[in-house]
Coordinates of C-alpha atoms in Angstrom, one line a residue:
X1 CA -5.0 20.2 13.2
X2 CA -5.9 20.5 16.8
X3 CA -6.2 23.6 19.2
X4 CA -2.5 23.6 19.9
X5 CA -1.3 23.7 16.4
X6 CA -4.3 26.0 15.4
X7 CA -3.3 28.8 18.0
X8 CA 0.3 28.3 18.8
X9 CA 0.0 31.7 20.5
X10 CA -1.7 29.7 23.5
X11 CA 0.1 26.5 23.1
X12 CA 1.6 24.9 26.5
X13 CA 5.2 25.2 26.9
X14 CA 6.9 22.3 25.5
X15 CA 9.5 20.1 27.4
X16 CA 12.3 18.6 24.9
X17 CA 12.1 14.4 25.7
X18 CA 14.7 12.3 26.1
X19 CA 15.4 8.8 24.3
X20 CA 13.1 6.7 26.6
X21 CA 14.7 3.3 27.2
X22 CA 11.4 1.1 25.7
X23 CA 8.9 2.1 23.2
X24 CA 6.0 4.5 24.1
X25 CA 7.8 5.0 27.9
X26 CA 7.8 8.6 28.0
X27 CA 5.0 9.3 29.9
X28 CA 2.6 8.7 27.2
X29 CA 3.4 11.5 25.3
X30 CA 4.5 10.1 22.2
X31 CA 0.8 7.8 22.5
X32 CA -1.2 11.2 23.3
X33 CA 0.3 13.1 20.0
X34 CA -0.4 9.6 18.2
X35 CA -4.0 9.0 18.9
X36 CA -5.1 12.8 18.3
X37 CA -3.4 12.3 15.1
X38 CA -5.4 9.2 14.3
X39 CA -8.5 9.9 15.5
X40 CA -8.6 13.3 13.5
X41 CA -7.2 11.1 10.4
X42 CA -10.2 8.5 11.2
X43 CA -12.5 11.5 11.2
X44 CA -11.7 13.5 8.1
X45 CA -11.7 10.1 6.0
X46 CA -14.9 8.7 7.7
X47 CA -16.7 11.9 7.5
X48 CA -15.7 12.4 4.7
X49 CA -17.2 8.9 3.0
X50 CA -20.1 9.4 4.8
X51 CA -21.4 12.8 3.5
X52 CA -20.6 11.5 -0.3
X53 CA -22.2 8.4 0.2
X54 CA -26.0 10.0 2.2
X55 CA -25.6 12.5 -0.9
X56 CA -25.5 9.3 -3.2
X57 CA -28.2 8.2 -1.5
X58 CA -30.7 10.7 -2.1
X59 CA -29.6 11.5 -5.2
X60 CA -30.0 8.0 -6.4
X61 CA -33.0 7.6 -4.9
X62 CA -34.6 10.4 -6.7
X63 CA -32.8 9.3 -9.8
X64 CA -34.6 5.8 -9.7
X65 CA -37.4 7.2 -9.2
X66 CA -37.3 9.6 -12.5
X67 CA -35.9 6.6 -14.3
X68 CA -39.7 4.6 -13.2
X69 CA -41.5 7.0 -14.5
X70 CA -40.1 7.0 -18.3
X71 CA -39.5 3.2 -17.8
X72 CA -43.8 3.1 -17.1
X73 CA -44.2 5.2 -20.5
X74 CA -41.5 2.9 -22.4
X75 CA -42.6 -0.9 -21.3
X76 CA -45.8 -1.0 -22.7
X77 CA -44.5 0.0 -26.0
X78 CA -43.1 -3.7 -26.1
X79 CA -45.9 -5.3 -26.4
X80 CA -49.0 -5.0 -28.2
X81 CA -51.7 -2.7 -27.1
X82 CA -55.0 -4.8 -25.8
X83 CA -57.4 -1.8 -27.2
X84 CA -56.4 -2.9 -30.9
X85 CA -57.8 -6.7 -30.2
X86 CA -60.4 -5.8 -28.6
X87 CA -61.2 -3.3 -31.4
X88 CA -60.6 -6.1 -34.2
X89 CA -62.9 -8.1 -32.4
X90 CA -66.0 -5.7 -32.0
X91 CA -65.3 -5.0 -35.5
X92 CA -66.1 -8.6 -36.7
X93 CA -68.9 -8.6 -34.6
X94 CA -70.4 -5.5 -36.0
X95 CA -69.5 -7.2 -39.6
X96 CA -71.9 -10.5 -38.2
X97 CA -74.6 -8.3 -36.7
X98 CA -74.8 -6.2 -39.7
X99 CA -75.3 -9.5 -42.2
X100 CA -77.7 -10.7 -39.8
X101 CA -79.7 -7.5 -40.0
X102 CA -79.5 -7.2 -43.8
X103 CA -80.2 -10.8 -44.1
X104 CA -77.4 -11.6 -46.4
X105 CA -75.7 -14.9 -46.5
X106 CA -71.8 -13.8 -46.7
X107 CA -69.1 -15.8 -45.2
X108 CA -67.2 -13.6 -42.3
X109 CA -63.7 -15.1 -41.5
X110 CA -64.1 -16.0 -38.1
X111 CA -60.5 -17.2 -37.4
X112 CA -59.1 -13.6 -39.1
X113 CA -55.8 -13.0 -37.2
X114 CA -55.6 -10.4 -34.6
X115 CA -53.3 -7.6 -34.5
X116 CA -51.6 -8.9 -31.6
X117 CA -50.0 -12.3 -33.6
X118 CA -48.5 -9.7 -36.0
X119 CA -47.1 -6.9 -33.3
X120 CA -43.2 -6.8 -33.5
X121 CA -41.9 -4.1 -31.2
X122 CA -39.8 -1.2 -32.9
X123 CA -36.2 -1.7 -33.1
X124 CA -35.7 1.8 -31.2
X125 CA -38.1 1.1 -29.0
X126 CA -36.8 -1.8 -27.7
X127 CA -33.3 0.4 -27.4
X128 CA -34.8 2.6 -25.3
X129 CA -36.3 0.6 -23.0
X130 CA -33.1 -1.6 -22.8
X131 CA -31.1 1.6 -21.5
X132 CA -33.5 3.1 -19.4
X133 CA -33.4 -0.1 -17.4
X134 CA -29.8 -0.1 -17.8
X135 CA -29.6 3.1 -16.1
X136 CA -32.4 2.0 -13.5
X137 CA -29.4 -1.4 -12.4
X138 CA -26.9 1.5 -12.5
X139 CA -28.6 3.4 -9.9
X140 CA -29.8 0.5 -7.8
X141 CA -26.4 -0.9 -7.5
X142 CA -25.5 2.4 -6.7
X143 CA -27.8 2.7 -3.6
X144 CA -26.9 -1.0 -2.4
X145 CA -23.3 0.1 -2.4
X146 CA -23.9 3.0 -0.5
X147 CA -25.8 1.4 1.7
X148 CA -23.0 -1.3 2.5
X149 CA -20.6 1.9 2.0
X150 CA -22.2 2.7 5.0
X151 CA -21.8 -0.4 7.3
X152 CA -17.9 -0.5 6.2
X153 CA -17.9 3.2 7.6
X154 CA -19.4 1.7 10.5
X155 CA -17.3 -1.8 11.6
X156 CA -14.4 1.0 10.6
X157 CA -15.1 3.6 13.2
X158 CA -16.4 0.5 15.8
X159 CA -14.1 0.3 18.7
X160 CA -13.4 -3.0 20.9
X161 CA -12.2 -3.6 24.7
X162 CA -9.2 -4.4 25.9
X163 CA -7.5 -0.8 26.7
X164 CA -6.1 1.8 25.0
X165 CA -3.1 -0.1 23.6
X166 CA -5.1 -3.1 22.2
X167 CA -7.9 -0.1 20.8
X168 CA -4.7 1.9 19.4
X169 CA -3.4 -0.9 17.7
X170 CA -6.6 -2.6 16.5
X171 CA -7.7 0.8 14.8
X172 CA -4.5 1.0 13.3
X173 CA -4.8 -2.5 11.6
X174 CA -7.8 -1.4 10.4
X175 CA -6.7 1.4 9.0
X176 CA -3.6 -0.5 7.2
X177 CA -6.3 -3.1 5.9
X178 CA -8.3 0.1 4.5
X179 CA -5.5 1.2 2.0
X180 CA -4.4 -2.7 1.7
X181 CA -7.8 -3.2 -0.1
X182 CA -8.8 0.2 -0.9
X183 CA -11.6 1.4 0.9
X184 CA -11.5 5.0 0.0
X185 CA -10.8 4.0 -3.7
X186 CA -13.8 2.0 -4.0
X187 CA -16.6 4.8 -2.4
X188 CA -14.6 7.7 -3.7
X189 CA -14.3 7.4 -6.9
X190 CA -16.0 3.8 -7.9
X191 CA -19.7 4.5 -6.7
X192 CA -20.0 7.7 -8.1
X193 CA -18.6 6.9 -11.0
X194 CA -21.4 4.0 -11.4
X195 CA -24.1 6.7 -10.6
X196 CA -22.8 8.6 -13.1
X197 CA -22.2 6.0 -15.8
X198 CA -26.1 5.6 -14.9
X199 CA -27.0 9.3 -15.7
X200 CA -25.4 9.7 -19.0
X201 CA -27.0 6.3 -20.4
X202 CA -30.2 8.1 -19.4
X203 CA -29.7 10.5 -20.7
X204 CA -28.8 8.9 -24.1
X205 CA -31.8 6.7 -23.9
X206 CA -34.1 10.3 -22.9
X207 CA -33.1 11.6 -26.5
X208 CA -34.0 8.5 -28.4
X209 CA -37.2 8.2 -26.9
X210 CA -37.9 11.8 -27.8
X211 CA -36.5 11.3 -31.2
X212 CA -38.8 8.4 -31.5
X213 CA -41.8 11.1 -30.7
X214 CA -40.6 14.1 -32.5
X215 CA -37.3 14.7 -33.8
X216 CA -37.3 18.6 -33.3
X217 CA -38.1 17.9 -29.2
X218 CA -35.3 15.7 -29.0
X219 CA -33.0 18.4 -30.9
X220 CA -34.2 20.6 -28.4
X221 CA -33.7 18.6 -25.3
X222 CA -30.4 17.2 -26.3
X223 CA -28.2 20.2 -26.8
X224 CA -28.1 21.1 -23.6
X225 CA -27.3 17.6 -22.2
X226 CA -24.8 17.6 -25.0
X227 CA -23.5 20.6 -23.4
X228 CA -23.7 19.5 -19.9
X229 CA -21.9 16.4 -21.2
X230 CA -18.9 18.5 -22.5
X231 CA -18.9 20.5 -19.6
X232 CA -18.7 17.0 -17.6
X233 CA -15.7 16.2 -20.0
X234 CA -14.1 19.7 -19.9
X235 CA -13.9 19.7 -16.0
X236 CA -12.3 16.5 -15.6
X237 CA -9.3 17.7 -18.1
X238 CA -8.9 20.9 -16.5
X239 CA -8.4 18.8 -12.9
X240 CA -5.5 16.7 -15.2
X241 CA -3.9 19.7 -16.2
X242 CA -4.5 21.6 -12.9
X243 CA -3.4 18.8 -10.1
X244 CA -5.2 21.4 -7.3
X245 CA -8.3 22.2 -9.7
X246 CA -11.5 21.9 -7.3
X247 CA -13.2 20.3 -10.1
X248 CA -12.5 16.8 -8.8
X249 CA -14.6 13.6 -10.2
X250 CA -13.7 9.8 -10.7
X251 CA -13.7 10.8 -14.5
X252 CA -10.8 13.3 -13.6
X253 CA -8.8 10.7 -11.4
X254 CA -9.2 7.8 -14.1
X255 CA -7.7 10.0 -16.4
X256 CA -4.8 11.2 -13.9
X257 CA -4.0 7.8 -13.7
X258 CA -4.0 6.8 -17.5
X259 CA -1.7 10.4 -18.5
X260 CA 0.3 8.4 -15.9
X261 CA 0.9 5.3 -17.2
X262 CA 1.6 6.3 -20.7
X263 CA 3.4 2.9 -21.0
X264 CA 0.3 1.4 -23.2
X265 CA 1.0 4.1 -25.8
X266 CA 4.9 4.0 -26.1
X267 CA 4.3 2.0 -29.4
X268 CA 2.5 5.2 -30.8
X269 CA 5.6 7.1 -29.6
X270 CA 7.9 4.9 -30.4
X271 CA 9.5 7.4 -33.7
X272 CA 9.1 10.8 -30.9
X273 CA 11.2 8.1 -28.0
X274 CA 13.7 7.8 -30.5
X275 CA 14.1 11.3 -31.6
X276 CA 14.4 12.7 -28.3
X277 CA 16.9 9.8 -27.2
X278 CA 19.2 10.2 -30.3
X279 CA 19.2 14.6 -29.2
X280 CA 20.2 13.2 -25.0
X281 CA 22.5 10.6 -26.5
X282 CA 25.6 12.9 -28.5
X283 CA 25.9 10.7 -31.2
X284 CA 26.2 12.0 -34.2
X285 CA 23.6 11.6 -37.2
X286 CA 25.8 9.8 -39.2
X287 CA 26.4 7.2 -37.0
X288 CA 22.9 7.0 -35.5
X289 CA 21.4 3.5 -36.1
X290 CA 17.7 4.7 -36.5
X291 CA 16.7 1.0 -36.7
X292 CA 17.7 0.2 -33.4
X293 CA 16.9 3.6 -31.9
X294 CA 13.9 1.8 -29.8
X295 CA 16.2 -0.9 -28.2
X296 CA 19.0 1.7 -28.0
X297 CA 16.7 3.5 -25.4
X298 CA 16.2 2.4 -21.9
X299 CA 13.7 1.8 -19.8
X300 CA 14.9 4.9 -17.9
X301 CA 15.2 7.2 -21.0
X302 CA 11.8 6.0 -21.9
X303 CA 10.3 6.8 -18.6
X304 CA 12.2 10.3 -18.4
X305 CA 10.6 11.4 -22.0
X306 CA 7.1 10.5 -20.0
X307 CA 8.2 12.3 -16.9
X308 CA 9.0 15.3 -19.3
X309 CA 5.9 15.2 -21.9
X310 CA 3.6 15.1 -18.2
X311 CA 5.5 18.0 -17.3
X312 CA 4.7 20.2 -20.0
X313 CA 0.8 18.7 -20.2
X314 CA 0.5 20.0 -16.7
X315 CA 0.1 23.3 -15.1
X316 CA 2.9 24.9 -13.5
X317 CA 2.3 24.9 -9.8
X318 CA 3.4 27.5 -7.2
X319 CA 6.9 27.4 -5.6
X320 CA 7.0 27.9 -2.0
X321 CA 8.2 31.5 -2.4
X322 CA 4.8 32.3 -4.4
X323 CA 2.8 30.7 -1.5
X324 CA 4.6 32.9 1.1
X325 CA 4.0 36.2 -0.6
X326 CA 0.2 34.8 -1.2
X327 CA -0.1 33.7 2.7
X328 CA 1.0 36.9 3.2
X329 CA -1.3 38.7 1.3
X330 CA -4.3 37.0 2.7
X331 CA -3.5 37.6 6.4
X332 CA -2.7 41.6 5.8
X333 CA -5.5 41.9 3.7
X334 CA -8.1 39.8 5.2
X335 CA -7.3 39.8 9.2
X336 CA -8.0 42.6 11.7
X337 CA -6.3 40.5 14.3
X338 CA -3.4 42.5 15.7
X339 CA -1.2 40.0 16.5
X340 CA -1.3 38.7 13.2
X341 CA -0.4 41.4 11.4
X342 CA 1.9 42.1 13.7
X343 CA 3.2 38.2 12.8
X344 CA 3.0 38.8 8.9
X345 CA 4.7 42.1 8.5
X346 CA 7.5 40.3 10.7
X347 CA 7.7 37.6 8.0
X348 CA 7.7 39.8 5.2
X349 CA 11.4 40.9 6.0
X350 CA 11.6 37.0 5.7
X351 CA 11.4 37.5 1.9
X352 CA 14.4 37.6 0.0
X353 CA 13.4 36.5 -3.8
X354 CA 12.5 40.0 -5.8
X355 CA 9.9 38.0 -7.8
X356 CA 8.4 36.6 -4.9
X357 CA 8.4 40.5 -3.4
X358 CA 6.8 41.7 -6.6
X359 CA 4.3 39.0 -6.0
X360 CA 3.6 40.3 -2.6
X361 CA 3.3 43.7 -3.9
X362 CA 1.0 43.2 -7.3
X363 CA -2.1 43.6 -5.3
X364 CA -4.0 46.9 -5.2
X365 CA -5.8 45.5 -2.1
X366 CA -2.4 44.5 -0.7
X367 CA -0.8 47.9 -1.5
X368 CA -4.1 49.8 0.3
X369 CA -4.2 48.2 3.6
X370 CA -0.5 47.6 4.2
X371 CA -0.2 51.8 3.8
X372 CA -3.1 52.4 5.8
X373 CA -1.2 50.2 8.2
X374 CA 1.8 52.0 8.2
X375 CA 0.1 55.0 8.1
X376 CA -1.0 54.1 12.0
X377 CA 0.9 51.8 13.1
X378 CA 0.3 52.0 16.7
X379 CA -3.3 51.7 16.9
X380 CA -3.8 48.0 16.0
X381 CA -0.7 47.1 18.4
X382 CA -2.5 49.0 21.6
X383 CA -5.6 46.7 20.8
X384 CA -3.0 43.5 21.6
X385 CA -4.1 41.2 24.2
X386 CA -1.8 39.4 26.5
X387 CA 1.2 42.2 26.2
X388 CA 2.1 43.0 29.9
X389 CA 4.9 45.6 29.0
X390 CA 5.0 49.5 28.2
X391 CA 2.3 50.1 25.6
X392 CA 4.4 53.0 24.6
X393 CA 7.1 50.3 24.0
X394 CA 4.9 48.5 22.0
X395 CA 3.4 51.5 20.0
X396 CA 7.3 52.4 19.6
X397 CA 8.0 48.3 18.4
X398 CA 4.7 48.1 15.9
X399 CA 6.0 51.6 14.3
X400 CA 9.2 50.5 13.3
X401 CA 8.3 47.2 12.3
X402 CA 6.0 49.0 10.0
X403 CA 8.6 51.3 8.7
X404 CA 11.4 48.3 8.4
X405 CA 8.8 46.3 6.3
X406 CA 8.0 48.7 4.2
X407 CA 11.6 50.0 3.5
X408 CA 12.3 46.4 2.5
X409 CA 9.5 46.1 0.5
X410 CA 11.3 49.2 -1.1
X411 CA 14.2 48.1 -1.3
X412 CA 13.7 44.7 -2.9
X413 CA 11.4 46.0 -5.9
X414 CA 14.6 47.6 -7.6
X415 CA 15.8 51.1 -8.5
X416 CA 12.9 52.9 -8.9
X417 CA 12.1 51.8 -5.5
X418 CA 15.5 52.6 -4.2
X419 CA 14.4 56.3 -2.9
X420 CA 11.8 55.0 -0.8
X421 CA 13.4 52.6 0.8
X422 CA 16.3 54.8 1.6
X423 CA 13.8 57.2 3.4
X424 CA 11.8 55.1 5.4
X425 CA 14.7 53.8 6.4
X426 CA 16.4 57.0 7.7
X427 CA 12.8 57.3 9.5
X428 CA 12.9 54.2 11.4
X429 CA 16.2 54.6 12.5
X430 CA 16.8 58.0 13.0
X431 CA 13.5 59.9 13.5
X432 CA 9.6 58.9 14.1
X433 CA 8.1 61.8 14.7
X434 CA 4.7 62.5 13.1
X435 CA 6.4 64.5 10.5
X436 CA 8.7 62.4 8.9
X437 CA 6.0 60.0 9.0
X438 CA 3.6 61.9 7.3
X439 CA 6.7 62.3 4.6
X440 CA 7.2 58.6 4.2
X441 CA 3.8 57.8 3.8
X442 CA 3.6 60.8 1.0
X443 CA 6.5 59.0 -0.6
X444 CA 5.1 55.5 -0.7
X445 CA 1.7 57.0 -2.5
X446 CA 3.6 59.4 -4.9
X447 CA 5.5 55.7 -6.1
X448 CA 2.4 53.8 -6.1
X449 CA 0.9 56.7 -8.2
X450 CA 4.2 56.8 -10.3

């Protein structure tokens, strides 16, 4: 989190406290690790808020002002159009004029309805104007909330008088009032999810005014939305089966938290409850009361069968061992930094599991620069900064660590590894000239080509 942490390389020497007799009397220490930790805390959450909510912004904004446009188009449709009046009218005049002219006598109704007493709006019509202005209060709330999103942010970041202690513990009961009545709930998952509860009834009400123009346009325009619809859907149940998925929405997290609270559908699985209860309890079928199978299972049982059914839903996520050998991978691969490659081939003698080793080693890109590593050894380590000792010592150092690694890599994938490892082993310890070198390194790419 802060420069310490990020380059522990460089990190000041650190004096083991003792118990200070009164809270916060150790030379402010404990208070100076504290308030980085909260003000980087503050940060990440109110920076965070704040970019979602100016993206909201514009986004809403520009949404409204689609949602005008078709609403102009839409509106008039409601009522009747003026034109037709006033072309009833200059028809009976015509009619008047034309007796007039001719010099006949004929009666012309002159209290004849106009079309206007007789419009009735479509009943589509009216459907899609109703949800295009739905949509239009959907986006307006939107952008008032992010706008008073905006001013929480604000009072939330605002910092009194007093001193550091009363600042310290003012900001903290902010921050405790901020989870009490869920800030980040609310303008995380809440306002986008009304922007979005705006877009789709747009989208709905788009198609129905194009089905009320032509039928084939709306066919047209609505499979894609239909598509981007289900691709909305799809994406928010690959982040509940995939808890790390990136494809994170309030959709996703409403459905995270109904999969876990399954309690509203244990009547539907009541007869599945009771099956898997009478196969934990060892009773035997004859004596199994199936009609009291529901009470004969506890609240406990009930919840494990949840627990269990979640379990298998859900994607399998990596155990630490997996995220070491990945770690590793990424720094060897990736880094040009000396010291740490120096630091990860170090760790990878560290590694003990042989699936976690195969892990390490099931990467072409892994397998190429690791050998091209131990192939020179010593020219990354003379590039070291900071090393005031023999380079030679050093040069000597990288080489075998080199060598060690790769003999347990060796070593740990299993027999047909077993010859490698047992020669770079006898070259680390017993000779490093450029020789036997050259012979490990042949022996390493004649296995990887076996």
């Amino acid at each position: 989190m802060n420069a310490a942490a990020q380059n522990p390389l460089n990190a000041p020497v650190f004096e083991f406290p003792n118990p200070p007799d009164k809270f916060g009397q150790d030379g402010g220490k404990f208070y100076h690790c504290y308030d980085t930790l909260a003000q980087e805390i503050d940060d990440d959450l109110a920076g965070g808020l704040k970019e979602q909510l100016d993206g909201m912004l514009i986004f809403a904004g520009l949404f409204a002002g689609v949602n005008t446009a078709f609403l102009a188009l839409t509106i008039p449709l409601l009522s009747a159009d003026p034109a037709e009046d006033t072309n009833a009218l200059l028809t009976r005049n015509n009619a008047i004029l034309m007796q007039l002219v001719m010099g006949r006598n004929d009666t012309v109704p002159a209290d004849s309805p106009l079309p206007s007493t007789a419009f009735s709006p479509a009943h589509d019509i009216f459907i899609i104007n109703a949800l295009f202005a739905l949509s239009l209060a959907f986006a307006i709330i939107s952008s008032f909330l992010a706008v008073l999103g905006r001013q929480w942010l604000v009072y939330y970041r605002k910092r009194g008088g007093g001193g550091p202690d009363r600042q310290r513990w003012e900001q903290l009961k902010r921050f405790l009032g901020a989870e009490r009545w869920r800030l980040e709930a609310i303008l995380d998952d809440v306002l986008p999810s009304l922007l979005q509860i705006g877009l789709v009834i747009f989208c709905i009400s788009l198609i129905l005014y194009l089905r009320h123009l032509s039928p084939t346009i709306s066919l047209i325009v609505g499979i894609p939305l239909f598509v981007g619809l289900a691709f909305f859907i799809g994406s928010a149940l690959c982040a509940v089966w995939d808890r790390f998925c990136p494809f994170q929405s309030p959709l996703s997290h409403l459905l995270v938290k109904a999969f876990h609270s399954l309690y509203w559908a244990q009547p539907v699985m009541k007869p599945v409850i009771s099956v898997w209860v009478f196969f934990r309890s060892g009773v035997s079928f004859r004596d199994w009361d199936w009609d009291d199978a529901w009470d004969y299972a506890s609240d406990d049982a009930r919840t494990d069968f949840i627990h269990a059914t979640l379990d298998r839903l859900k994607r399998k996520e990596e155990n630490v061992e997996s995220l070491e050998a990945i770690a590793l991978q990424r720094a060897i691969r990736i880094s040009d930094d000396p010291a740490t490659l120096i630091h990860a081939t170090a760790n990878i003698l560290s590694i003990r599991s042989p699936d976690a080793m195969t892990k390490l080693w099931d990467d072409d890109a892994f397998q190429e620069r690791f050998l091209q590593l131990v192939e020179n050894p010593s020219n990354g380590a003379l590039q070291l900064r900071g090393y005031n000792g023999d380079p030679k010592d050093l040069a000597e150092s990288s080489r075998r660590l080199y060598y060690t690694a790769a003999a347990h890599i060796a070593l740990s994938l299993g027999p047909d590894w077993m010859l490698l490892g047992s020669s770079v082993l006898v070259i680390v310890c017993v000779d490093c000239s450029p020789v036997s070198r050259t012979h490990g390194i042949g022996g390493v790419r004649r296995a990887r080509a076996d």
